[in-house]
Every structure is written in structure tokens, then in C-alpha cells.
Amino acid sequence: MKIATYNVNGVNGRLPVLLRWLELAQPDIVCLQELKAPDERFPDGPIRDLGYDAAWHGQKAWNGVAILSRIGEIHETRRGLPGDTRDSHSRYIEAAVGGVLVGCLYLPNGNPRPGPKFDYKLDWFARLHAHMATLVGLDAPVVIAGDYNVMPTERDVYAPERWLDDALFAPDVRKAYARLLGQGWIDALRHLHPDATIYTFWKYLRHAFERDAGLRIDHLLLNPVAARRLTAADVDREPRRWKKTSDHAPVWIELAETPARRRRSGR
DNA sequence: ATGACATGGAGGCCATGA
């Protein structure tokens, strides 16, 4: 089972790129972020034509997240992160699909720092921490994927010294991410490629992609049950080269269809 | 090391992003 996350930076503006990548990569489950479209303008028709079911949580102009599946029904379990009824941003959607609980998130950027946007980011992180604490120990595979807007370590930034004061790399943000992992989550890409340089985002400016001046900010976190099934993980860099493309690249993992089988006596 | 891009909304630039 292939599960991917892709910040499309405008689902309608990127529709040709998204459809082309879906046909090429053939993911089973996809988490999309930055739809930048209200619910009524989500392009479910063309996506359905490729065989994907979809659940989405849109918003006018900004944010917006969706989960796609071509392996069966999407049972939505949550829309919006719990803990703050005043939070109107569409940044979280969660569903049970094909025996896996999938959370799709778009964590706030947080710039400029300091300021109210940065405070919102830390607050969102705290609420995410509380919610993920309820999921990590489930006796079912759980994958929380999306744009975390955090480079976890210096290895995940092309020029760490330039990003120290940025909301994506500030010490308290990295600590918040580390605290999440402390619950028992596995960062799938880093787990399988501990020493590799891996980026998932490159600015549009100054030929950042050609220079490989990138950031690793899109992550798939796996609970222990899911981690036992992890067989592969990587970044699809190719779509980042295409015309009218997102500034992010798709990131994916492969989970073995069935975990190591355990014999049970009786019945 | 900021913004040389790029999005979408209601414009004829603005807010936002990372």
C-alpha cells in the first residue's frame, strides 16, 4: 500500500500536475494540502475519473486539506483539530481507509516570528500533540502525513545557519516536533534514510530547485504498528521540474499489505 | 540573506507563503 503526501499549492491551479503525478505514481492513498479552494470548488470530478474517492476540507483562498483513496471507502473520522472551536483554518482531516487511520495536516507556517502567527503555530502544535497522543498507541496502523512546516534537524536544511530565526526552524518549533516523536512516532523518510540529504520543498526563487537549495518539511509519521509494515519511502522529485508546478514535491511510503503474521491458537 | 516566484481574491494590488 502506497501512501503519499503532497502540498499542491492550489489544487485547481495545479490540477494538470496533480493528475499527471497520480497517473505516474499510482498512490493508493494521498494527503493533499494547500487546496486554496472552498469546498464547492474542489475538483472531485477529474480526480474521480482517475479512480480516486475523496474527502476534503476546503476554505476560501487559503489552507485546505484532502484525503484521496483508490482502495476503498474513506471513513472520515475527524475534520479540524480538536481543542479550539475558534480555529477556523482548514488544516486537518482524518479518515480510516483500507485498515489504516490517516491524518492529513497543514501545520501553520508561523512567520513572522515572533508574533501572533508564530503563537498560533505553537498553539496548533500543542493541540496536535494532544491529539496524536490519543492515536499513537492504537492497535491499528496510523499515519499522520502532511506539511508540518518544520525542518526537524540541521540535516534537513540546505543552509541551516540562515534559518535559525525562521518559524520553520526556530528551536522551540524543532523541540515541538521532537516532542511528537517522543510519543513513539517514526519519521518514515528519516528512519529509512538516516544519512541522506532529503528535501521536499524548494522555493520558486533563484533557481532553488536546480541548486538543490531545499528544505525537508513534509513528513509522514507512523505509529509503531504502521512502522512495522514500512518497506520503502522516498520523495518524487520529478514533478517539481514540471511547468506550473507546486513548490513542494510529493513524498510517499510503502506499507506491506499485511504485517508479519502471528499464529493464534484456537478459533 | 531577502524575496529575483506564485497562488487566489476581488483587483487594476493585496495577503500569504517558507
mmCIF file of C-alpha atoms (C1' of nucleotides) in Angstrom:
data_model
loop_
_atom_site.group_PDB
_atom_site.id
_atom_site.type_symbol
_atom_site.label_atom_id
_atom_site.label_comp_id
_atom_site.label_asym_id
_atom_site.label_seq_id
_atom_site.Cartn_x
_atom_site.Cartn_y
_atom_site.Cartn_z
ATOM 1 C CA MET A 1 0.000 0.000 0.000
ATOM 2 C CA LYS A 2 1.456 3.304 -1.135
ATOM 3 C CA ILE A 3 0.575 6.408 0.902
ATOM 4 C CA ALA A 4 1.686 9.859 -0.266
ATOM 5 C CA THR A 5 1.515 13.451 0.895
ATOM 6 C CA TYR A 6 1.636 16.410 -1.480
ATOM 7 C CA ASN A 7 1.305 20.126 -0.792
ATOM 8 C CA VAL A 8 -0.121 21.172 -4.160
ATOM 9 C CA ASN A 9 -0.181 24.945 -3.537
ATOM 10 C CA GLY A 10 -3.587 25.447 -5.161
ATOM 11 C CA VAL A 11 -5.488 22.323 -6.204
ATOM 12 C CA ASN A 12 -7.172 23.974 -9.202
ATOM 13 C CA GLY A 13 -4.099 25.804 -10.435
ATOM 14 C CA ARG A 14 -2.088 22.571 -10.151
ATOM 15 C CA LEU A 15 -4.751 20.188 -11.381
ATOM 16 C CA PRO A 16 -2.866 19.072 -14.544
ATOM 17 C CA VAL A 17 0.261 18.466 -12.470
ATOM 18 C CA LEU A 18 -1.676 16.602 -9.791
ATOM 19 C CA LEU A 19 -3.464 14.346 -12.290
ATOM 20 C CA ARG A 20 -0.252 13.641 -14.195
ATOM 21 C CA TRP A 21 1.511 12.677 -10.971
ATOM 22 C CA LEU A 22 -1.398 10.465 -9.804
ATOM 23 C CA GLU A 23 -1.253 8.524 -13.070
ATOM 24 C CA LEU A 24 2.509 8.223 -12.882
ATOM 25 C CA ALA A 25 2.953 7.357 -9.216
ATOM 26 C CA GLN A 26 -0.244 5.342 -8.688
ATOM 27 C CA PRO A 27 -0.509 6.033 -4.952
ATOM 28 C CA ASP A 28 -3.288 4.231 -3.076
ATOM 29 C CA ILE A 29 -3.903 6.964 -0.530
ATOM 30 C CA VAL A 30 -2.975 10.642 -0.935
ATOM 31 C CA CYS A 31 -2.956 13.514 1.544
ATOM 32 C CA LEU A 32 -3.200 16.933 -0.139
ATOM 33 C CA GLN A 33 -2.533 20.307 1.441
ATOM 34 C CA GLU A 34 -2.988 23.944 0.454
ATOM 35 C CA LEU A 35 -6.036 23.339 -1.690
ATOM 36 C CA LYS A 36 -6.742 27.091 -1.707
ATOM 37 C CA ALA A 37 -10.304 26.357 -2.718
ATOM 38 C CA PRO A 38 -13.667 26.379 -0.944
ATOM 39 C CA ASP A 39 -15.473 23.035 -0.638
ATOM 40 C CA GLU A 40 -17.656 23.682 -3.694
ATOM 41 C CA ARG A 41 -14.622 24.241 -5.916
ATOM 42 C CA PHE A 42 -12.739 21.049 -5.104
ATOM 43 C CA PRO A 43 -12.144 19.260 -8.460
ATOM 44 C CA ASP A 44 -13.555 15.905 -7.397
ATOM 45 C CA GLY A 45 -14.775 15.073 -10.931
ATOM 46 C CA PRO A 46 -11.368 14.774 -12.648
ATOM 47 C CA ILE A 47 -9.947 13.069 -9.552
ATOM 48 C CA ARG A 48 -12.811 10.578 -9.527
ATOM 49 C CA ASP A 49 -12.193 9.903 -13.221
ATOM 50 C CA LEU A 50 -8.774 8.555 -12.253
ATOM 51 C CA GLY A 51 -10.390 6.163 -9.805
ATOM 52 C CA TYR A 52 -9.978 8.112 -6.591
ATOM 53 C CA ASP A 53 -12.540 8.694 -3.907
ATOM 54 C CA ALA A 54 -12.005 11.922 -1.990
ATOM 55 C CA ALA A 55 -12.817 13.634 1.289
ATOM 56 C CA TRP A 56 -11.895 17.278 1.589
ATOM 57 C CA HIS A 57 -11.985 20.178 3.992
ATOM 58 C CA GLY A 58 -11.660 23.366 1.974
ATOM 59 C CA GLN A 59 -11.576 27.071 2.643
ATOM 60 C CA LYS A 60 -11.718 30.178 0.506
ATOM 61 C CA ALA A 61 -8.288 31.313 -0.761
ATOM 62 C CA TRP A 62 -6.064 29.620 1.848
ATOM 63 C CA ASN A 63 -5.288 26.324 3.524
ATOM 64 C CA GLY A 64 -7.478 23.309 2.736
ATOM 65 C CA VAL A 65 -6.692 19.582 3.064
ATOM 66 C CA ALA A 66 -7.957 16.414 1.385
ATOM 67 C CA ILE A 67 -7.571 12.653 1.506
ATOM 68 C CA LEU A 68 -7.822 10.595 -1.697
ATOM 69 C CA SER A 69 -8.196 6.818 -1.930
ATOM 70 C CA ARG A 70 -8.330 4.354 -4.784
ATOM 71 C CA ILE A 71 -8.501 1.310 -2.494
ATOM 72 C CA GLY A 72 -11.893 1.689 -0.933
ATOM 73 C CA GLU A 73 -14.203 3.840 1.036
ATOM 74 C CA ILE A 74 -12.968 6.818 3.030
ATOM 75 C CA HIS A 75 -14.490 6.784 6.505
ATOM 76 C CA GLU A 76 -13.941 10.302 7.758
ATOM 77 C CA THR A 77 -13.196 10.335 11.488
ATOM 78 C CA ARG A 78 -12.344 13.985 12.057
ATOM 79 C CA ARG A 79 -12.394 17.352 10.348
ATOM 80 C CA GLY A 80 -10.410 20.040 12.141
ATOM 81 C CA LEU A 81 -8.081 19.547 15.068
ATOM 82 C CA PRO A 82 -9.758 19.339 18.480
ATOM 83 C CA GLY A 83 -9.060 21.816 21.249
ATOM 84 C CA ASP A 84 -10.077 25.206 19.876
ATOM 85 C CA THR A 85 -13.542 25.822 18.473
ATOM 86 C CA ARG A 86 -12.486 29.342 17.404
ATOM 87 C CA ASP A 87 -9.887 27.984 14.963
ATOM 88 C CA SER A 88 -11.471 28.435 11.534
ATOM 89 C CA HIS A 89 -8.496 27.319 9.402
ATOM 90 C CA SER A 90 -8.977 24.129 7.369
ATOM 91 C CA ARG A 91 -5.780 22.364 8.327
ATOM 92 C CA TYR A 92 -6.705 18.849 9.429
ATOM 93 C CA ILE A 93 -8.743 15.952 8.121
ATOM 94 C CA GLU A 94 -8.596 12.337 9.246
ATOM 95 C CA ALA A 95 -10.097 9.125 7.924
ATOM 96 C CA ALA A 96 -9.962 5.355 8.161
ATOM 97 C CA VAL A 97 -9.019 3.955 4.745
ATOM 98 C CA GLY A 98 -8.145 0.387 3.890
ATOM 99 C CA GLY A 99 -7.470 -0.522 7.503
ATOM 100 C CA VAL A 100 -5.177 2.469 8.115
ATOM 101 C CA LEU A 101 -6.045 5.582 10.099
ATOM 102 C CA VAL A 102 -4.757 8.503 8.036
ATOM 103 C CA GLY A 103 -4.384 12.050 9.322
ATOM 104 C CA CYS A 104 -3.688 14.807 6.801
ATOM 105 C CA LEU A 105 -2.384 18.104 8.172
ATOM 106 C CA TYR A 106 -1.178 21.505 7.106
ATOM 107 C CA LEU A 107 0.601 22.951 10.107
ATOM 108 C CA PRO A 108 0.732 26.764 10.273
ATOM 109 C CA ASN A 109 3.788 28.427 8.764
ATOM 110 C CA GLY A 110 4.260 30.718 11.765
ATOM 111 C CA ASN A 111 6.161 33.598 10.162
ATOM 112 C CA PRO A 112 6.840 36.301 11.072
ATOM 113 C CA ARG A 113 8.439 35.307 14.352
ATOM 114 C CA PRO A 114 7.798 36.495 16.959
ATOM 115 C CA GLY A 115 4.175 37.486 16.604
ATOM 116 C CA PRO A 116 0.601 36.222 16.678
ATOM 117 C CA LYS A 117 1.149 33.884 13.715
ATOM 118 C CA PHE A 118 4.027 32.230 15.493
ATOM 119 C CA ASP A 119 1.951 31.916 18.670
ATOM 120 C CA TYR A 120 -0.797 30.286 16.594
ATOM 121 C CA LYS A 121 1.728 27.792 15.234
ATOM 122 C CA LEU A 122 2.917 26.781 18.711
ATOM 123 C CA ASP A 123 -0.673 26.551 19.920
ATOM 124 C CA TRP A 124 -1.605 24.382 16.941
ATOM 125 C CA PHE A 125 1.410 22.197 17.662
ATOM 126 C CA ALA A 126 0.268 21.761 21.271
ATOM 127 C CA ARG A 127 -3.200 20.703 20.134
ATOM 128 C CA LEU A 128 -1.665 18.316 17.587
ATOM 129 C CA HIS A 129 0.493 16.846 20.338
ATOM 130 C CA ALA A 130 -2.572 16.210 22.491
ATOM 131 C CA HIS A 131 -4.500 14.641 19.631
ATOM 132 C CA MET A 132 -1.681 12.436 18.373
ATOM 133 C CA ALA A 133 -1.136 11.167 21.919
ATOM 134 C CA THR A 134 -4.548 9.515 21.616
ATOM 135 C CA LEU A 135 -3.575 7.779 18.338
ATOM 136 C CA VAL A 136 -0.010 6.541 18.758
ATOM 137 C CA GLY A 137 -0.899 3.501 20.847
ATOM 138 C CA LEU A 138 -3.796 2.259 18.717
ATOM 139 C CA ASP A 139 -3.686 -1.402 17.749
ATOM 140 C CA ALA A 140 -4.007 -0.367 14.091
ATOM 141 C CA PRO A 141 -1.634 1.350 11.679
ATOM 142 C CA VAL A 142 -1.784 5.154 11.951
ATOM 143 C CA VAL A 143 -0.100 7.540 9.504
ATOM 144 C CA ILE A 144 -0.140 11.302 10.158
ATOM 145 C CA ALA A 145 1.107 12.936 6.986
ATOM 146 C CA GLY A 146 1.412 16.429 5.658
ATOM 147 C CA ASP A 147 3.196 19.732 5.582
ATOM 148 C CA TYR A 148 4.496 20.122 9.137
ATOM 149 C CA ASN A 149 6.325 23.365 8.261
ATOM 150 C CA VAL A 150 9.287 22.181 10.343
ATOM 151 C CA MET A 151 12.786 21.156 9.385
ATOM 152 C CA PRO A 152 13.463 18.666 12.191
ATOM 153 C CA THR A 153 17.272 18.919 12.179
ATOM 154 C CA GLU A 154 20.145 20.797 10.522
ATOM 155 C CA ARG A 155 20.421 17.963 8.027
ATOM 156 C CA ASP A 156 17.008 18.952 6.673
ATOM 157 C CA VAL A 157 18.030 22.461 5.571
ATOM 158 C CA TYR A 158 20.367 23.472 2.745
ATOM 159 C CA ALA A 159 21.789 26.332 4.821
ATOM 160 C CA PRO A 160 20.843 25.880 8.496
ATOM 161 C CA GLU A 161 22.651 28.998 9.731
ATOM 162 C CA ARG A 162 20.308 31.189 7.659
ATOM 163 C CA TRP A 163 17.155 29.671 9.075
ATOM 164 C CA LEU A 164 17.785 29.839 12.812
ATOM 165 C CA ASP A 165 15.352 32.722 13.380
ATOM 166 C CA ASP A 166 12.736 31.446 10.957
ATOM 167 C CA ALA A 167 9.452 29.993 12.210
ATOM 168 C CA LEU A 168 10.194 26.748 10.311
ATOM 169 C CA PHE A 169 13.454 26.087 12.119
ATOM 170 C CA ALA A 170 13.321 28.005 15.397
ATOM 171 C CA PRO A 171 14.492 25.950 18.398
ATOM 172 C CA ASP A 172 11.065 25.834 20.063
ATOM 173 C CA VAL A 173 9.483 24.548 16.834
ATOM 174 C CA ARG A 174 12.091 21.825 16.411
ATOM 175 C CA LYS A 175 11.518 20.906 20.051
ATOM 176 C CA ALA A 176 7.790 20.658 19.471
ATOM 177 C CA TYR A 177 8.418 18.253 16.583
ATOM 178 C CA ALA A 178 10.887 16.244 18.674
ATOM 179 C CA ARG A 179 8.294 16.000 21.449
ATOM 180 C CA LEU A 180 5.888 14.469 18.945
ATOM 181 C CA LEU A 181 8.432 11.821 18.006
ATOM 182 C CA GLY A 182 8.906 11.261 21.723
ATOM 183 C CA GLN A 183 5.375 9.884 21.866
ATOM 184 C CA GLY A 184 6.602 6.980 19.766
ATOM 185 C CA TRP A 185 6.061 8.193 16.198
ATOM 186 C CA ILE A 186 8.514 7.210 13.467
ATOM 187 C CA ASP A 187 9.596 9.782 10.849
ATOM 188 C CA ALA A 188 9.403 7.375 7.912
ATOM 189 C CA LEU A 189 11.786 9.089 5.477
ATOM 190 C CA ARG A 190 14.468 9.718 8.068
ATOM 191 C CA HIS A 191 14.019 6.247 9.528
ATOM 192 C CA LEU A 192 14.793 4.506 6.234
ATOM 193 C CA HIS A 193 17.416 7.040 5.073
ATOM 194 C CA PRO A 194 19.225 8.149 8.238
ATOM 195 C CA ASP A 195 22.175 9.811 6.498
ATOM 196 C CA ALA A 196 20.661 11.037 3.237
ATOM 197 C CA THR A 197 20.071 14.634 2.207
ATOM 198 C CA ILE A 198 16.332 14.719 1.641
ATOM 199 C CA TYR A 199 14.326 17.782 0.652
ATOM 200 C CA THR A 200 10.616 18.111 -0.087
ATOM 201 C CA PHE A 201 10.360 21.855 -0.796
ATOM 202 C CA TRP A 202 12.327 24.299 -2.914
ATOM 203 C CA LYS A 203 11.437 27.969 -3.301
ATOM 204 C CA TYR A 204 10.433 29.243 -6.704
ATOM 205 C CA LEU A 205 13.042 31.947 -6.341
ATOM 206 C CA ARG A 206 16.611 31.955 -7.563
ATOM 207 C CA HIS A 207 16.528 28.530 -9.185
ATOM 208 C CA ALA A 208 16.394 26.893 -5.781
ATOM 209 C CA PHE A 209 15.466 23.505 -7.216
ATOM 210 C CA GLU A 210 18.298 23.498 -9.758
ATOM 211 C CA ARG A 211 20.710 24.396 -6.950
ATOM 212 C CA ASP A 212 19.044 21.836 -4.664
ATOM 213 C CA ALA A 213 18.628 24.579 -2.066
ATOM 214 C CA GLY A 214 15.760 22.799 -0.352
ATOM 215 C CA LEU A 215 14.018 22.070 2.912
ATOM 216 C CA ARG A 216 12.528 18.875 4.329
ATOM 217 C CA ILE A 217 9.213 19.956 5.800
ATOM 218 C CA ASP A 218 6.712 17.369 4.517
ATOM 219 C CA HIS A 219 6.644 14.329 6.758
ATOM 220 C CA LEU A 220 4.879 11.023 7.282
ATOM 221 C CA LEU A 221 4.778 9.978 10.933
ATOM 222 C CA LEU A 222 3.965 6.338 11.680
ATOM 223 C CA ASN A 223 2.799 4.778 14.903
ATOM 224 C CA PRO A 224 4.660 1.570 15.922
ATOM 225 C CA VAL A 225 2.046 -0.695 14.322
ATOM 226 C CA ALA A 226 2.420 1.111 10.971
ATOM 227 C CA ALA A 227 6.202 1.318 11.303
ATOM 228 C CA ARG A 228 6.415 -2.474 11.457
ATOM 229 C CA ARG A 229 4.931 -2.557 7.960
ATOM 230 C CA LEU A 230 7.167 0.143 6.446
ATOM 231 C CA THR A 231 9.149 -1.178 3.466
ATOM 232 C CA ALA A 232 10.057 1.932 1.432
ATOM 233 C CA ALA A 233 9.897 5.735 1.488
ATOM 234 C CA ASP A 234 11.041 8.470 -0.860
ATOM 235 C CA VAL A 235 10.439 11.854 -2.493
ATOM 236 C CA ASP A 236 9.161 12.132 -6.085
ATOM 237 C CA ARG A 237 11.400 14.929 -7.297
ATOM 238 C CA GLU A 238 10.312 14.683 -10.935
ATOM 239 C CA PRO A 239 7.019 16.643 -10.641
ATOM 240 C CA ARG A 240 8.944 19.558 -9.128
ATOM 241 C CA ARG A 241 10.548 20.038 -12.583
ATOM 242 C CA TRP A 242 7.237 20.313 -14.425
ATOM 243 C CA LYS A 243 5.711 23.541 -15.675
ATOM 244 C CA LYS A 244 3.211 25.325 -13.407
ATOM 245 C CA THR A 245 4.191 23.013 -10.554
ATOM 246 C CA SER A 246 3.977 23.277 -6.778
ATOM 247 C CA ASP A 247 6.975 24.400 -4.762
ATOM 248 C CA HIS A 248 6.661 21.107 -2.843
ATOM 249 C CA ALA A 249 7.318 17.590 -4.148
ATOM 250 C CA PRO A 250 5.201 14.524 -3.325
ATOM 251 C CA VAL A 251 6.532 12.295 -0.536
ATOM 252 C CA TRP A 252 5.473 8.656 -0.196
ATOM 253 C CA ILE A 253 5.826 5.486 1.816
ATOM 254 C CA GLU A 254 5.102 1.858 1.067
ATOM 255 C CA LEU A 255 3.477 -0.322 3.723
ATOM 256 C CA ALA A 256 3.435 -4.110 3.445
ATOM 257 C CA GLU A 257 -0.155 -5.232 2.841
ATOM 258 C CA THR A 258 -0.155 -7.491 5.865
ATOM 259 C CA PRO A 259 2.045 -7.275 8.936
ATOM 260 C CA ALA A 260 4.190 -10.208 9.974
ATOM 261 C CA ARG A 261 1.618 -12.901 10.593
ATOM 262 C CA ARG A 262 1.048 -14.081 14.096
ATOM 263 C CA ARG A 263 -0.367 -17.528 14.686
ATOM 264 C CA ARG A 264 -3.194 -17.604 17.163
ATOM 265 C CA SER A 265 -4.222 -20.804 18.816
ATOM 266 C CA GLY A 266 -7.871 -21.817 18.671
ATOM 267 C CA ARG A 267 -10.733 -20.360 16.627
ATOM 268 C "C1'" DA B 1 20.022 36.592 3.283
ATOM 269 C "C1'" DT B 2 15.957 38.769 1.357
ATOM 270 C "C1'" DG B 3 12.193 37.828 -1.593
ATOM 271 C "C1'" DA B 4 14.645 37.600 -8.024
ATOM 272 C "C1'" DC B 5 8.037 33.378 -7.646
ATOM 273 C "C1'" DA B 6 3.492 32.003 -7.414
ATOM 274 C "C1'" DT B 7 -1.277 31.403 -5.534
ATOM 275 C "C1'" DG B 8 -6.190 33.203 -5.155
ATOM 276 C "C1'" DG B 9 -9.420 37.144 -4.246
ATOM 277 C "C1'" DA B 10 -11.588 40.828 -5.726
ATOM 278 C "C1'" DG B 11 -8.242 43.614 -8.379
ATOM 279 C "C1'" DG B 12 -6.166 47.114 -11.505
ATOM 280 C "C1'" DC B 13 -2.743 45.365 -5.872
ATOM 281 C "C1'" DC B 14 -3.088 42.711 -1.727
ATOM 282 C "C1'" DA B 15 -2.254 38.975 1.744
ATOM 283 C "C1'" DT B 16 0.136 34.804 2.044
ATOM 284 C "C1'" DG B 17 3.678 31.565 1.707
ATOM 285 C "C1'" DA B 18 8.545 29.324 3.559
#
